[in-house]
Amino acid sequence: MNQKIRISLTQLEKSITHAERIAYSKMSLDEVLSLPPGKKVSFFASLRVKHKKLEEGEALFRHFLETPSDNKIVGLIGPTGSGKTAFYESVVSPMVEGDPGEFPTLMVPAFAFGNSRTVFSGILRQILRVANEVSISEKRGVRVSDGRAIVIPRGLDGLRDAVTKMLKNRRVRVLAIDEFFHMVRYSDLDALMDAVKSLADDTYGFLMPIGGPSLIKFLTHNGEIDRRSESIYLGRYTKTEENQARVLLAAGRGGTDKYPPFESIVRKLQAKWPMEDVPQFHLMMDEIFDVTHGLVGLLKSLLTRCLIYQINNDGVWNHSFFAKSTKSKRALETLLEEIEKGETTMKEEQYGEPNFTKMQLEVISKKLVTKRRTKSESHPATEV
């Protein structure tokens, strides 16, 4: 009998390296089926599924990245299990390129305890640590005043100066701060806003706070932050969307899609099941919606737990594993409250609302035309 697998899914996700994900993605089915039990779990946990909402977020991030603007803050927002970390790893990090010696993207976890000063010094140390800086506790800053170099003492000022230099020298294009709500919770709001503006100005590209729907309130609380920020919201799939897609597919109007969006994700993960006996999860979409609320990250965790149960049962599937792998009723209710509150906030803040209606855009297209210059025209004046 194989040794039972007992593992934290959160720790497992964090432990899988980018190189391992690439290696797993190149494996054939026979190679996957021959993996030892623990590696099968790692293989499944490493999977990144392309889907509609992920692609929408990817297109939006590419727009922010490639469009000239004054925006220096891009919030990555979504409820628990919406795939924020996966979005950073599969979209943000690969899309942002840098030269050798640079750190195009950095992700640091926010401190979950302390007061304003310890939270600020903690996040500065985290940034330097993730960037592989040395002798962090000895960091001092140096400023030039009236032609003289002035050494800044060790402490918060020295750390701040060291981070500023590192961000600019390494040309960091995205500085992501995960679980950003910890900083909001333990900080004076005005001081935090000043710190966020300063960090954003020091990055070569964007500061990316990552957190739940409550983060949108911080990003829109103050005009100085609001005018510098944009947001990417990773939402859920709903039964209504799924049923509408199913109707279109039945009528032959589904385009290139073969299945409704959330069922398609389930089928993709099911196709990668690293066992001989494959549970047919796609036959119970209603139940899966009930226990995942249409969140891709929650779906992935659910199926990974199912896999562990099957492996620990010598590879034999039992339908009870599905119920055992779901979160408690109270936890799911709490999560749904968070989701619905976030969706209400998004609506109140008019997130995703275009500036112009379709009709207005049609009017603009007729008004805003080009006129080709003729050789007989005089050169436009240099002063207006």
mmCIF file of C-alpha atoms in Angstrom:
data_model
loop_
_atom_site.group_PDB
_atom_site.id
_atom_site.type_symbol
_atom_site.label_atom_id
_atom_site.label_comp_id
_atom_site.label_asym_id
_atom_site.label_seq_id
_atom_site.Cartn_x
_atom_site.Cartn_y
_atom_site.Cartn_z
ATOM 1 C CA MET A 1 0.000 0.000 0.000
ATOM 2 C CA ASN A 2 1.299 3.450 -0.904
ATOM 3 C CA GLN A 3 2.103 5.914 1.846
ATOM 4 C CA LYS A 4 -0.810 8.318 2.351
ATOM 5 C CA ILE A 5 -0.390 11.791 0.894
ATOM 6 C CA ARG A 6 -0.949 14.606 3.385
ATOM 7 C CA ILE A 7 -0.147 18.031 2.041
ATOM 8 C CA SER A 8 -1.251 21.651 2.229
ATOM 9 C CA LEU A 9 -2.545 22.715 -1.184
ATOM 10 C CA THR A 10 -1.463 26.304 -0.549
ATOM 11 C CA GLN A 11 2.107 25.209 0.213
ATOM 12 C CA LEU A 12 2.048 22.849 -2.757
ATOM 13 C CA GLU A 13 1.055 25.629 -5.167
ATOM 14 C CA LYS A 14 3.819 27.874 -3.873
ATOM 15 C CA SER A 15 6.451 25.123 -4.038
ATOM 16 C CA ILE A 16 6.006 24.348 -7.744
ATOM 17 C CA THR A 17 8.623 26.223 -9.750
ATOM 18 C CA HIS A 18 8.181 27.701 -13.204
ATOM 19 C CA ALA A 19 10.673 25.152 -14.585
ATOM 20 C CA GLU A 20 8.608 22.309 -13.092
ATOM 21 C CA ARG A 21 5.431 23.666 -14.667
ATOM 22 C CA ILE A 22 7.125 23.698 -18.067
ATOM 23 C CA ALA A 23 8.479 20.162 -17.578
ATOM 24 C CA TYR A 24 5.049 18.853 -16.550
ATOM 25 C CA SER A 25 3.379 20.557 -19.530
ATOM 26 C CA LYS A 26 5.595 18.609 -21.946
ATOM 27 C CA MET A 27 4.790 15.167 -20.498
ATOM 28 C CA SER A 28 2.795 12.621 -22.467
ATOM 29 C CA LEU A 29 -0.172 10.844 -20.903
ATOM 30 C CA ASP A 30 1.847 7.657 -20.442
ATOM 31 C CA GLU A 31 4.586 9.608 -18.652
ATOM 32 C CA VAL A 32 2.038 11.284 -16.368
ATOM 33 C CA LEU A 33 0.374 7.963 -15.497
ATOM 34 C CA SER A 34 3.761 6.496 -14.569
ATOM 35 C CA LEU A 35 4.597 9.301 -12.114
ATOM 36 C CA PRO A 36 4.837 8.415 -8.410
ATOM 37 C CA PRO A 37 1.762 9.434 -6.337
ATOM 38 C CA GLY A 38 3.175 12.681 -4.921
ATOM 39 C CA LYS A 39 4.337 13.818 -8.353
ATOM 40 C CA LYS A 40 0.895 13.144 -9.802
ATOM 41 C CA VAL A 41 -0.553 15.610 -7.320
ATOM 42 C CA SER A 42 2.166 18.148 -8.175
ATOM 43 C CA PHE A 43 1.475 17.652 -11.882
ATOM 44 C CA PHE A 44 -2.251 18.325 -11.462
ATOM 45 C CA ALA A 45 -1.631 21.295 -9.158
ATOM 46 C CA SER A 46 0.732 22.782 -11.764
ATOM 47 C CA LEU A 47 -1.947 22.960 -14.471
ATOM 48 C CA ARG A 48 -2.970 26.392 -15.738
ATOM 49 C CA VAL A 49 -6.187 26.386 -17.769
ATOM 50 C CA LYS A 50 -6.918 29.055 -20.349
ATOM 51 C CA HIS A 51 -10.489 30.290 -20.090
ATOM 52 C CA LYS A 52 -12.685 33.232 -21.090
ATOM 53 C CA LYS A 53 -12.383 35.396 -17.980
ATOM 54 C CA LEU A 54 -8.634 34.822 -17.799
ATOM 55 C CA GLU A 55 -8.288 35.881 -21.435
ATOM 56 C CA GLU A 56 -10.400 38.997 -20.798
ATOM 57 C CA GLY A 57 -8.111 39.934 -17.900
ATOM 58 C CA GLU A 58 -5.067 39.200 -20.050
ATOM 59 C CA ALA A 59 -6.315 41.505 -22.822
ATOM 60 C CA LEU A 60 -6.961 44.262 -20.274
ATOM 61 C CA PHE A 61 -3.505 43.922 -18.710
ATOM 62 C CA ARG A 62 -1.888 43.995 -22.170
ATOM 63 C CA HIS A 63 -3.830 47.193 -22.883
ATOM 64 C CA PHE A 64 -2.515 48.795 -19.667
ATOM 65 C CA LEU A 65 0.999 47.610 -20.453
ATOM 66 C CA GLU A 66 1.131 48.833 -24.035
ATOM 67 C CA THR A 67 -1.007 51.991 -23.921
ATOM 68 C CA PRO A 68 0.711 55.274 -22.962
ATOM 69 C CA SER A 69 -0.947 56.687 -19.847
ATOM 70 C CA ASP A 70 -0.284 58.174 -16.418
ATOM 71 C CA ASN A 71 -1.615 55.079 -14.643
ATOM 72 C CA LYS A 72 0.982 53.729 -12.234
ATOM 73 C CA ILE A 73 -1.227 51.379 -10.178
ATOM 74 C CA VAL A 74 -3.071 48.320 -11.503
ATOM 75 C CA GLY A 75 -5.124 46.521 -8.868
ATOM 76 C CA LEU A 76 -5.590 42.770 -9.329
ATOM 77 C CA ILE A 77 -8.890 42.139 -7.565
ATOM 78 C CA GLY A 78 -11.103 39.130 -6.984
ATOM 79 C CA PRO A 79 -12.682 36.955 -4.307
ATOM 80 C CA THR A 80 -10.913 34.023 -2.695
ATOM 81 C CA GLY A 81 -10.403 31.292 -5.277
ATOM 82 C CA SER A 82 -10.769 33.533 -8.319
ATOM 83 C CA GLY A 83 -7.250 32.760 -9.562
ATOM 84 C CA LYS A 84 -5.353 35.975 -8.747
ATOM 85 C CA THR A 85 -2.049 34.209 -8.066
ATOM 86 C CA ALA A 86 -2.488 32.054 -11.169
ATOM 87 C CA PHE A 87 -3.167 35.216 -13.205
ATOM 88 C CA TYR A 88 0.066 36.781 -11.978
ATOM 89 C CA GLU A 89 2.080 33.651 -12.738
ATOM 90 C CA SER A 90 0.510 32.753 -16.082
ATOM 91 C CA VAL A 91 -0.185 36.233 -17.504
ATOM 92 C CA VAL A 92 1.662 39.074 -15.787
ATOM 93 C CA SER A 93 5.062 37.469 -15.290
ATOM 94 C CA PRO A 94 5.405 35.935 -18.803
ATOM 95 C CA MET A 95 4.090 39.073 -20.528
ATOM 96 C CA VAL A 96 6.524 41.478 -18.868
ATOM 97 C CA GLU A 97 10.016 41.066 -20.259
ATOM 98 C CA GLY A 98 13.310 42.475 -19.058
ATOM 99 C CA ASP A 99 17.003 42.454 -19.893
ATOM 100 C CA PRO A 100 19.545 40.238 -18.062
ATOM 101 C CA GLY A 101 20.102 41.465 -14.508
ATOM 102 C CA GLU A 102 16.699 43.127 -14.351
ATOM 103 C CA PHE A 103 13.680 42.002 -12.378
ATOM 104 C CA PRO A 104 10.761 42.696 -14.725
ATOM 105 C CA THR A 105 8.270 41.481 -12.101
ATOM 106 C CA LEU A 106 8.434 41.049 -8.336
ATOM 107 C CA MET A 107 5.724 39.646 -6.070
ATOM 108 C CA VAL A 108 5.960 40.137 -2.311
ATOM 109 C CA PRO A 109 3.510 39.158 0.454
ATOM 110 C CA ALA A 110 2.227 41.936 2.699
ATOM 111 C CA PHE A 111 2.877 41.610 6.431
ATOM 112 C CA ALA A 112 -0.169 40.330 8.326
ATOM 113 C CA PHE A 113 0.637 42.002 11.643
ATOM 114 C CA GLY A 114 2.074 45.153 13.234
ATOM 115 C CA ASN A 115 1.519 48.883 13.156
ATOM 116 C CA SER A 116 2.106 51.366 10.340
ATOM 117 C CA ARG A 117 5.853 51.551 10.846
ATOM 118 C CA THR A 118 6.447 47.806 11.145
ATOM 119 C CA VAL A 119 4.193 47.116 8.158
ATOM 120 C CA PHE A 120 6.094 49.639 6.002
ATOM 121 C CA SER A 121 9.549 48.461 7.078
ATOM 122 C CA GLY A 122 8.382 44.856 6.703
ATOM 123 C CA ILE A 123 7.201 45.300 3.122
ATOM 124 C CA LEU A 124 10.401 47.173 2.219
ATOM 125 C CA ARG A 125 12.477 44.297 3.600
ATOM 126 C CA GLN A 126 10.309 41.820 1.719
ATOM 127 C CA ILE A 127 10.885 43.693 -1.547
ATOM 128 C CA LEU A 128 14.659 43.678 -1.039
ATOM 129 C CA ARG A 129 14.600 40.008 -0.019
ATOM 130 C CA VAL A 130 12.626 38.887 -3.078
ATOM 131 C CA ALA A 131 15.018 40.901 -5.260
ATOM 132 C CA ASN A 132 17.935 38.922 -3.730
ATOM 133 C CA GLU A 133 19.539 41.997 -2.197
ATOM 134 C CA VAL A 134 22.197 41.254 0.438
ATOM 135 C CA SER A 135 22.784 42.621 3.966
ATOM 136 C CA ILE A 136 19.260 43.970 4.132
ATOM 137 C CA SER A 137 19.483 44.886 7.833
ATOM 138 C CA GLU A 138 22.548 47.030 7.077
ATOM 139 C CA LYS A 139 20.993 49.004 4.251
ATOM 140 C CA ARG A 140 21.689 52.733 4.322
ATOM 141 C CA GLY A 141 20.733 55.316 1.798
ATOM 142 C CA VAL A 142 22.943 57.985 0.295
ATOM 143 C CA ARG A 143 21.725 61.342 -0.954
ATOM 144 C CA VAL A 144 23.634 64.185 -2.527
ATOM 145 C CA SER A 145 23.064 67.706 -1.198
ATOM 146 C CA ASP A 146 25.125 70.742 -2.225
ATOM 147 C CA GLY A 147 27.657 68.447 -3.840
ATOM 148 C CA ARG A 148 28.111 66.376 -0.661
ATOM 149 C CA ALA A 149 27.093 62.761 -0.062
ATOM 150 C CA ILE A 150 24.889 62.399 3.001
ATOM 151 C CA VAL A 151 24.523 58.924 4.496
ATOM 152 C CA ILE A 152 21.001 58.069 5.640
ATOM 153 C CA PRO A 153 21.019 56.046 8.896
ATOM 154 C CA ARG A 154 19.841 52.463 9.011
ATOM 155 C CA GLY A 155 16.125 52.100 9.559
ATOM 156 C CA LEU A 156 12.996 52.981 7.623
ATOM 157 C CA ASP A 157 14.590 55.858 5.666
ATOM 158 C CA GLY A 158 17.584 53.740 4.721
ATOM 159 C CA LEU A 159 15.382 50.847 3.610
ATOM 160 C CA ARG A 160 13.178 53.208 1.599
ATOM 161 C CA ASP A 161 16.163 54.674 -0.211
ATOM 162 C CA ALA A 162 17.573 51.197 -0.897
ATOM 163 C CA VAL A 163 14.245 50.043 -2.372
ATOM 164 C CA THR A 164 14.028 53.164 -4.554
ATOM 165 C CA LYS A 165 17.482 52.513 -5.996
ATOM 166 C CA MET A 166 16.814 48.802 -6.500
ATOM 167 C CA LEU A 167 13.518 49.388 -8.321
ATOM 168 C CA LYS A 168 15.101 51.876 -10.703
ATOM 169 C CA ASN A 169 18.394 50.012 -11.207
ATOM 170 C CA ARG A 170 16.618 46.721 -11.888
ATOM 171 C CA ARG A 171 13.950 48.505 -13.960
ATOM 172 C CA VAL A 172 11.140 46.678 -12.170
ATOM 173 C CA ARG A 173 8.060 46.963 -14.361
ATOM 174 C CA VAL A 174 5.527 45.304 -12.068
ATOM 175 C CA LEU A 175 5.850 45.301 -8.285
ATOM 176 C CA ALA A 176 3.021 43.111 -6.979
ATOM 177 C CA ILE A 177 2.017 43.162 -3.310
ATOM 178 C CA ASP A 178 -0.083 40.113 -2.443
ATOM 179 C CA GLU A 179 -2.752 40.163 0.305
ATOM 180 C CA PHE A 180 -2.647 43.964 0.192
ATOM 181 C CA PHE A 181 -5.579 44.255 2.600
ATOM 182 C CA HIS A 182 -3.127 43.505 5.440
ATOM 183 C CA MET A 183 -1.443 46.841 4.750
ATOM 184 C CA VAL A 184 -4.807 48.617 4.704
ATOM 185 C CA ARG A 185 -5.786 46.953 7.998
ATOM 186 C CA TYR A 186 -2.637 47.834 9.937
ATOM 187 C CA SER A 187 -1.802 51.228 8.476
ATOM 188 C CA ASP A 188 -2.914 54.810 8.767
ATOM 189 C CA LEU A 189 -4.835 55.272 5.506
ATOM 190 C CA ASP A 190 -3.337 58.649 4.571
ATOM 191 C CA ALA A 191 0.194 57.430 5.295
ATOM 192 C CA LEU A 192 -0.453 54.261 3.279
ATOM 193 C CA MET A 193 -1.690 56.287 0.316
ATOM 194 C CA ASP A 194 1.475 58.385 0.392
ATOM 195 C CA ALA A 195 3.592 55.217 0.556
ATOM 196 C CA VAL A 196 1.689 53.600 -2.322
ATOM 197 C CA LYS A 197 2.042 56.700 -4.512
ATOM 198 C CA SER A 198 5.758 56.833 -3.750
ATOM 199 C CA LEU A 199 6.340 53.140 -4.533
ATOM 200 C CA ALA A 200 4.291 53.428 -7.713
ATOM 201 C CA ASP A 201 6.331 56.428 -8.883
ATOM 202 C CA ASP A 202 9.567 54.514 -8.232
ATOM 203 C CA THR A 203 8.636 51.514 -10.377
ATOM 204 C CA TYR A 204 9.462 51.548 -14.051
ATOM 205 C CA GLY A 205 5.957 50.294 -14.766
ATOM 206 C CA PHE A 206 3.163 49.469 -12.313
ATOM 207 C CA LEU A 207 2.567 48.841 -8.654
ATOM 208 C CA MET A 208 0.078 45.948 -8.483
ATOM 209 C CA PRO A 209 -1.850 45.587 -5.209
ATOM 210 C CA ILE A 210 -3.511 42.151 -5.083
ATOM 211 C CA GLY A 211 -6.514 41.464 -2.907
ATOM 212 C CA GLY A 212 -10.221 40.936 -2.448
ATOM 213 C CA PRO A 213 -13.070 43.152 -3.662
ATOM 214 C CA SER A 214 -12.631 45.543 -0.712
ATOM 215 C CA LEU A 215 -9.426 46.712 -2.393
ATOM 216 C CA ILE A 216 -11.454 48.689 -4.932
ATOM 217 C CA LYS A 217 -12.585 51.004 -2.120
ATOM 218 C CA PHE A 218 -8.958 51.849 -1.348
ATOM 219 C CA LEU A 219 -8.124 52.517 -4.993
ATOM 220 C CA THR A 220 -11.087 54.891 -5.390
ATOM 221 C CA HIS A 221 -10.985 56.465 -1.911
ATOM 222 C CA ASN A 222 -8.647 59.312 -2.812
ATOM 223 C CA GLY A 223 -8.356 61.328 -6.011
ATOM 224 C CA GLU A 224 -4.545 61.102 -6.000
ATOM 225 C CA ILE A 225 -4.757 57.304 -6.032
ATOM 226 C CA ASP A 226 -7.867 57.102 -8.214
ATOM 227 C CA ARG A 227 -6.368 59.083 -11.094
ATOM 228 C CA ARG A 228 -3.251 56.898 -11.035
ATOM 229 C CA SER A 229 -5.043 53.541 -10.920
ATOM 230 C CA GLU A 230 -6.873 50.969 -12.993
ATOM 231 C CA SER A 231 -8.163 47.548 -11.972
ATOM 232 C CA ILE A 232 -8.478 44.024 -13.304
ATOM 233 C CA TYR A 233 -11.368 42.171 -11.699
ATOM 234 C CA LEU A 234 -11.323 38.372 -11.811
ATOM 235 C CA GLY A 235 -14.926 37.361 -11.314
ATOM 236 C CA ARG A 236 -16.828 34.106 -11.256
ATOM 237 C CA TYR A 237 -18.807 32.164 -13.813
ATOM 238 C CA THR A 238 -22.546 32.004 -13.120
ATOM 239 C CA LYS A 239 -25.210 29.419 -13.864
ATOM 240 C CA THR A 240 -27.046 32.054 -15.891
ATOM 241 C CA GLU A 241 -24.011 32.556 -18.159
ATOM 242 C CA GLU A 242 -23.597 28.806 -18.431
ATOM 243 C CA ASN A 243 -27.240 28.215 -19.384
ATOM 244 C CA GLN A 244 -27.217 31.058 -21.928
ATOM 245 C CA ALA A 245 -24.105 29.582 -23.541
ATOM 246 C CA ARG A 246 -25.750 26.154 -23.606
ATOM 247 C CA VAL A 247 -28.774 27.583 -25.449
ATOM 248 C CA LEU A 248 -26.529 29.253 -28.047
ATOM 249 C CA LEU A 249 -24.574 26.036 -28.552
ATOM 250 C CA ALA A 250 -27.773 24.068 -29.053
ATOM 251 C CA ALA A 251 -28.848 26.617 -31.671
ATOM 252 C CA GLY A 252 -25.509 26.348 -33.470
ATOM 253 C CA ARG A 253 -24.464 29.881 -32.475
ATOM 254 C CA GLY A 254 -21.638 29.061 -30.095
ATOM 255 C CA GLY A 255 -18.839 30.031 -32.462
ATOM 256 C CA THR A 256 -15.768 27.878 -31.931
ATOM 257 C CA ASP A 257 -16.873 26.792 -28.441
ATOM 258 C CA LYS A 258 -17.827 23.168 -27.925
ATOM 259 C CA TYR A 259 -19.116 23.513 -24.374
ATOM 260 C CA PRO A 260 -20.341 26.244 -21.991
ATOM 261 C CA PRO A 261 -17.415 28.169 -20.409
ATOM 262 C CA PHE A 262 -17.254 26.608 -16.930
ATOM 263 C CA GLU A 263 -17.977 23.104 -18.186
ATOM 264 C CA SER A 264 -15.158 23.573 -20.683
ATOM 265 C CA ILE A 265 -12.741 24.264 -17.810
ATOM 266 C CA VAL A 266 -13.956 21.157 -15.968
ATOM 267 C CA ARG A 267 -13.462 19.053 -19.091
ATOM 268 C CA LYS A 268 -9.938 20.397 -19.665
ATOM 269 C CA LEU A 269 -8.892 19.516 -16.114
ATOM 270 C CA GLN A 270 -10.654 16.160 -16.356
ATOM 271 C CA ALA A 271 -8.707 15.382 -19.554
ATOM 272 C CA LYS A 272 -5.466 15.844 -17.590
ATOM 273 C CA TRP A 273 -6.524 13.530 -14.745
ATOM 274 C CA PRO A 274 -3.328 11.579 -13.914
ATOM 275 C CA MET A 275 -5.106 8.281 -13.074
ATOM 276 C CA GLU A 276 -6.350 5.301 -15.047
ATOM 277 C CA ASP A 277 -9.895 5.731 -13.689
ATOM 278 C CA VAL A 278 -11.207 9.203 -14.541
ATOM 279 C CA PRO A 279 -14.238 10.591 -12.653
ATOM 280 C CA GLN A 280 -16.721 12.162 -15.074
ATOM 281 C CA PHE A 281 -17.067 15.497 -13.307
ATOM 282 C CA HIS A 282 -18.668 17.177 -16.337
ATOM 283 C CA LEU A 283 -21.849 15.162 -15.718
ATOM 284 C CA MET A 284 -22.541 17.009 -12.461
ATOM 285 C CA MET A 285 -22.113 20.672 -13.329
ATOM 286 C CA ASP A 286 -24.974 21.861 -11.088
ATOM 287 C CA GLU A 287 -23.350 20.309 -8.022
ATOM 288 C CA ILE A 288 -19.930 21.694 -8.979
ATOM 289 C CA PHE A 289 -21.391 25.200 -9.307
ATOM 290 C CA ASP A 290 -22.964 24.831 -5.864
ATOM 291 C CA VAL A 291 -19.642 24.042 -4.168
ATOM 292 C CA THR A 292 -17.333 26.348 -6.177
ATOM 293 C CA HIS A 293 -19.598 29.358 -6.925
ATOM 294 C CA GLY A 294 -18.135 29.296 -10.437
ATOM 295 C CA LEU A 295 -14.610 30.195 -9.245
ATOM 296 C CA VAL A 296 -11.790 28.531 -11.186
ATOM 297 C CA GLY A 297 -9.343 28.489 -8.280
ATOM 298 C CA LEU A 298 -11.912 26.857 -6.015
ATOM 299 C CA LEU A 299 -12.666 24.281 -8.723
ATOM 300 C CA LYS A 300 -8.974 23.456 -9.058
ATOM 301 C CA SER A 301 -8.617 22.976 -5.284
ATOM 302 C CA LEU A 302 -11.725 20.792 -5.168
ATOM 303 C CA LEU A 303 -10.483 18.476 -7.922
ATOM 304 C CA THR A 304 -6.975 18.316 -6.450
ATOM 305 C CA ARG A 305 -8.415 17.125 -3.134
ATOM 306 C CA CYS A 306 -10.503 14.549 -5.021
ATOM 307 C CA LEU A 307 -7.317 13.329 -6.689
ATOM 308 C CA ILE A 308 -5.515 12.961 -3.363
ATOM 309 C CA TYR A 309 -8.409 10.900 -1.961
ATOM 310 C CA GLN A 310 -8.299 8.635 -5.019
ATOM 311 C CA ILE A 311 -4.525 8.177 -4.811
ATOM 312 C CA ASN A 312 -4.728 7.410 -1.105
ATOM 313 C CA ASN A 313 -7.362 4.770 -1.931
ATOM 314 C CA ASP A 314 -4.868 2.876 -4.129
ATOM 315 C CA GLY A 315 -6.190 4.583 -7.263
ATOM 316 C CA VAL A 316 -9.758 3.406 -6.839
ATOM 317 C CA TRP A 317 -12.403 6.147 -7.205
ATOM 318 C CA ASN A 318 -15.318 6.459 -4.785
ATOM 319 C CA HIS A 319 -18.115 8.979 -5.261
ATOM 320 C CA SER A 320 -17.864 9.964 -1.564
ATOM 321 C CA PHE A 321 -14.537 11.645 -2.298
ATOM 322 C CA PHE A 322 -16.385 14.522 -3.991
ATOM 323 C CA ALA A 323 -18.427 15.393 -0.890
ATOM 324 C CA LYS A 324 -15.367 15.013 1.339
ATOM 325 C CA SER A 325 -13.400 17.428 -0.858
ATOM 326 C CA THR A 326 -15.871 20.320 -0.668
ATOM 327 C CA LYS A 327 -15.634 23.214 1.746
ATOM 328 C CA SER A 328 -18.066 23.402 4.644
ATOM 329 C CA LYS A 329 -21.520 24.890 4.101
ATOM 330 C CA ARG A 330 -20.691 27.865 6.328
ATOM 331 C CA ALA A 331 -17.418 28.540 4.495
ATOM 332 C CA LEU A 332 -19.232 28.506 1.147
ATOM 333 C CA GLU A 333 -21.911 30.857 2.482
ATOM 334 C CA THR A 334 -19.257 33.261 3.755
ATOM 335 C CA LEU A 335 -17.490 33.145 0.398
ATOM 336 C CA LEU A 336 -20.739 33.834 -1.456
ATOM 337 C CA GLU A 337 -21.328 36.865 0.768
ATOM 338 C CA GLU A 338 -17.852 38.146 -0.154
ATOM 339 C CA ILE A 339 -18.489 37.540 -3.859
ATOM 340 C CA GLU A 340 -21.864 39.279 -3.890
ATOM 341 C CA LYS A 341 -20.548 42.203 -1.866
ATOM 342 C CA GLY A 342 -17.658 42.555 -4.313
ATOM 343 C CA GLU A 343 -19.985 42.436 -7.313
ATOM 344 C CA THR A 344 -22.146 45.142 -5.725
ATOM 345 C CA THR A 345 -19.048 47.279 -5.129
ATOM 346 C CA MET A 346 -17.943 46.826 -8.739
ATOM 347 C CA LYS A 347 -21.366 47.936 -9.919
ATOM 348 C CA GLU A 348 -21.430 50.952 -7.589
ATOM 349 C CA GLU A 349 -17.975 52.013 -8.774
ATOM 350 C CA GLN A 350 -19.083 51.474 -12.396
ATOM 351 C CA TYR A 351 -16.177 49.090 -12.933
ATOM 352 C CA GLY A 352 -15.919 48.075 -16.571
ATOM 353 C CA GLU A 353 -18.483 50.639 -17.683
ATOM 354 C CA PRO A 354 -17.405 52.190 -21.018
ATOM 355 C CA ASN A 355 -17.298 55.959 -21.381
ATOM 356 C CA PHE A 356 -19.428 55.784 -24.516
ATOM 357 C CA THR A 357 -22.421 53.702 -25.546
ATOM 358 C CA LYS A 358 -22.448 51.778 -28.822
ATOM 359 C CA MET A 359 -24.656 54.476 -30.351
ATOM 360 C CA GLN A 360 -22.294 57.228 -29.200
ATOM 361 C CA LEU A 361 -19.331 55.370 -30.696
ATOM 362 C CA GLU A 362 -21.148 55.204 -34.030
ATOM 363 C CA VAL A 363 -21.637 58.997 -33.912
ATOM 364 C CA ILE A 364 -17.973 59.514 -33.038
ATOM 365 C CA SER A 365 -16.897 57.288 -35.944
ATOM 366 C CA LYS A 366 -18.782 59.567 -38.330
ATOM 367 C CA LYS A 367 -17.448 62.794 -36.812
ATOM 368 C CA LEU A 368 -13.847 61.825 -36.124
ATOM 369 C CA VAL A 369 -12.448 61.338 -39.621
ATOM 370 C CA THR A 370 -9.047 62.066 -41.112
ATOM 371 C CA LYS A 371 -8.135 64.527 -43.824
ATOM 372 C CA ARG A 372 -5.096 63.957 -46.012
ATOM 373 C CA ARG A 373 -2.778 66.930 -46.461
ATOM 374 C CA THR A 374 -2.089 68.240 -49.935
ATOM 375 C CA LYS A 375 1.268 69.495 -51.150
ATOM 376 C CA SER A 376 -0.178 72.936 -51.669
ATOM 377 C CA GLU A 377 -0.965 73.340 -47.970
ATOM 378 C CA SER A 378 1.434 75.498 -46.021
ATOM 379 C CA HIS A 379 3.357 73.928 -43.146
ATOM 380 C CA PRO A 380 1.369 74.210 -39.894
ATOM 381 C CA ALA A 381 2.521 76.954 -37.583
ATOM 382 C CA THR A 382 4.839 75.976 -34.749
ATOM 383 C CA GLU A 383 2.945 78.196 -32.325
ATOM 384 C CA VAL A 384 -0.717 77.781 -31.575
#
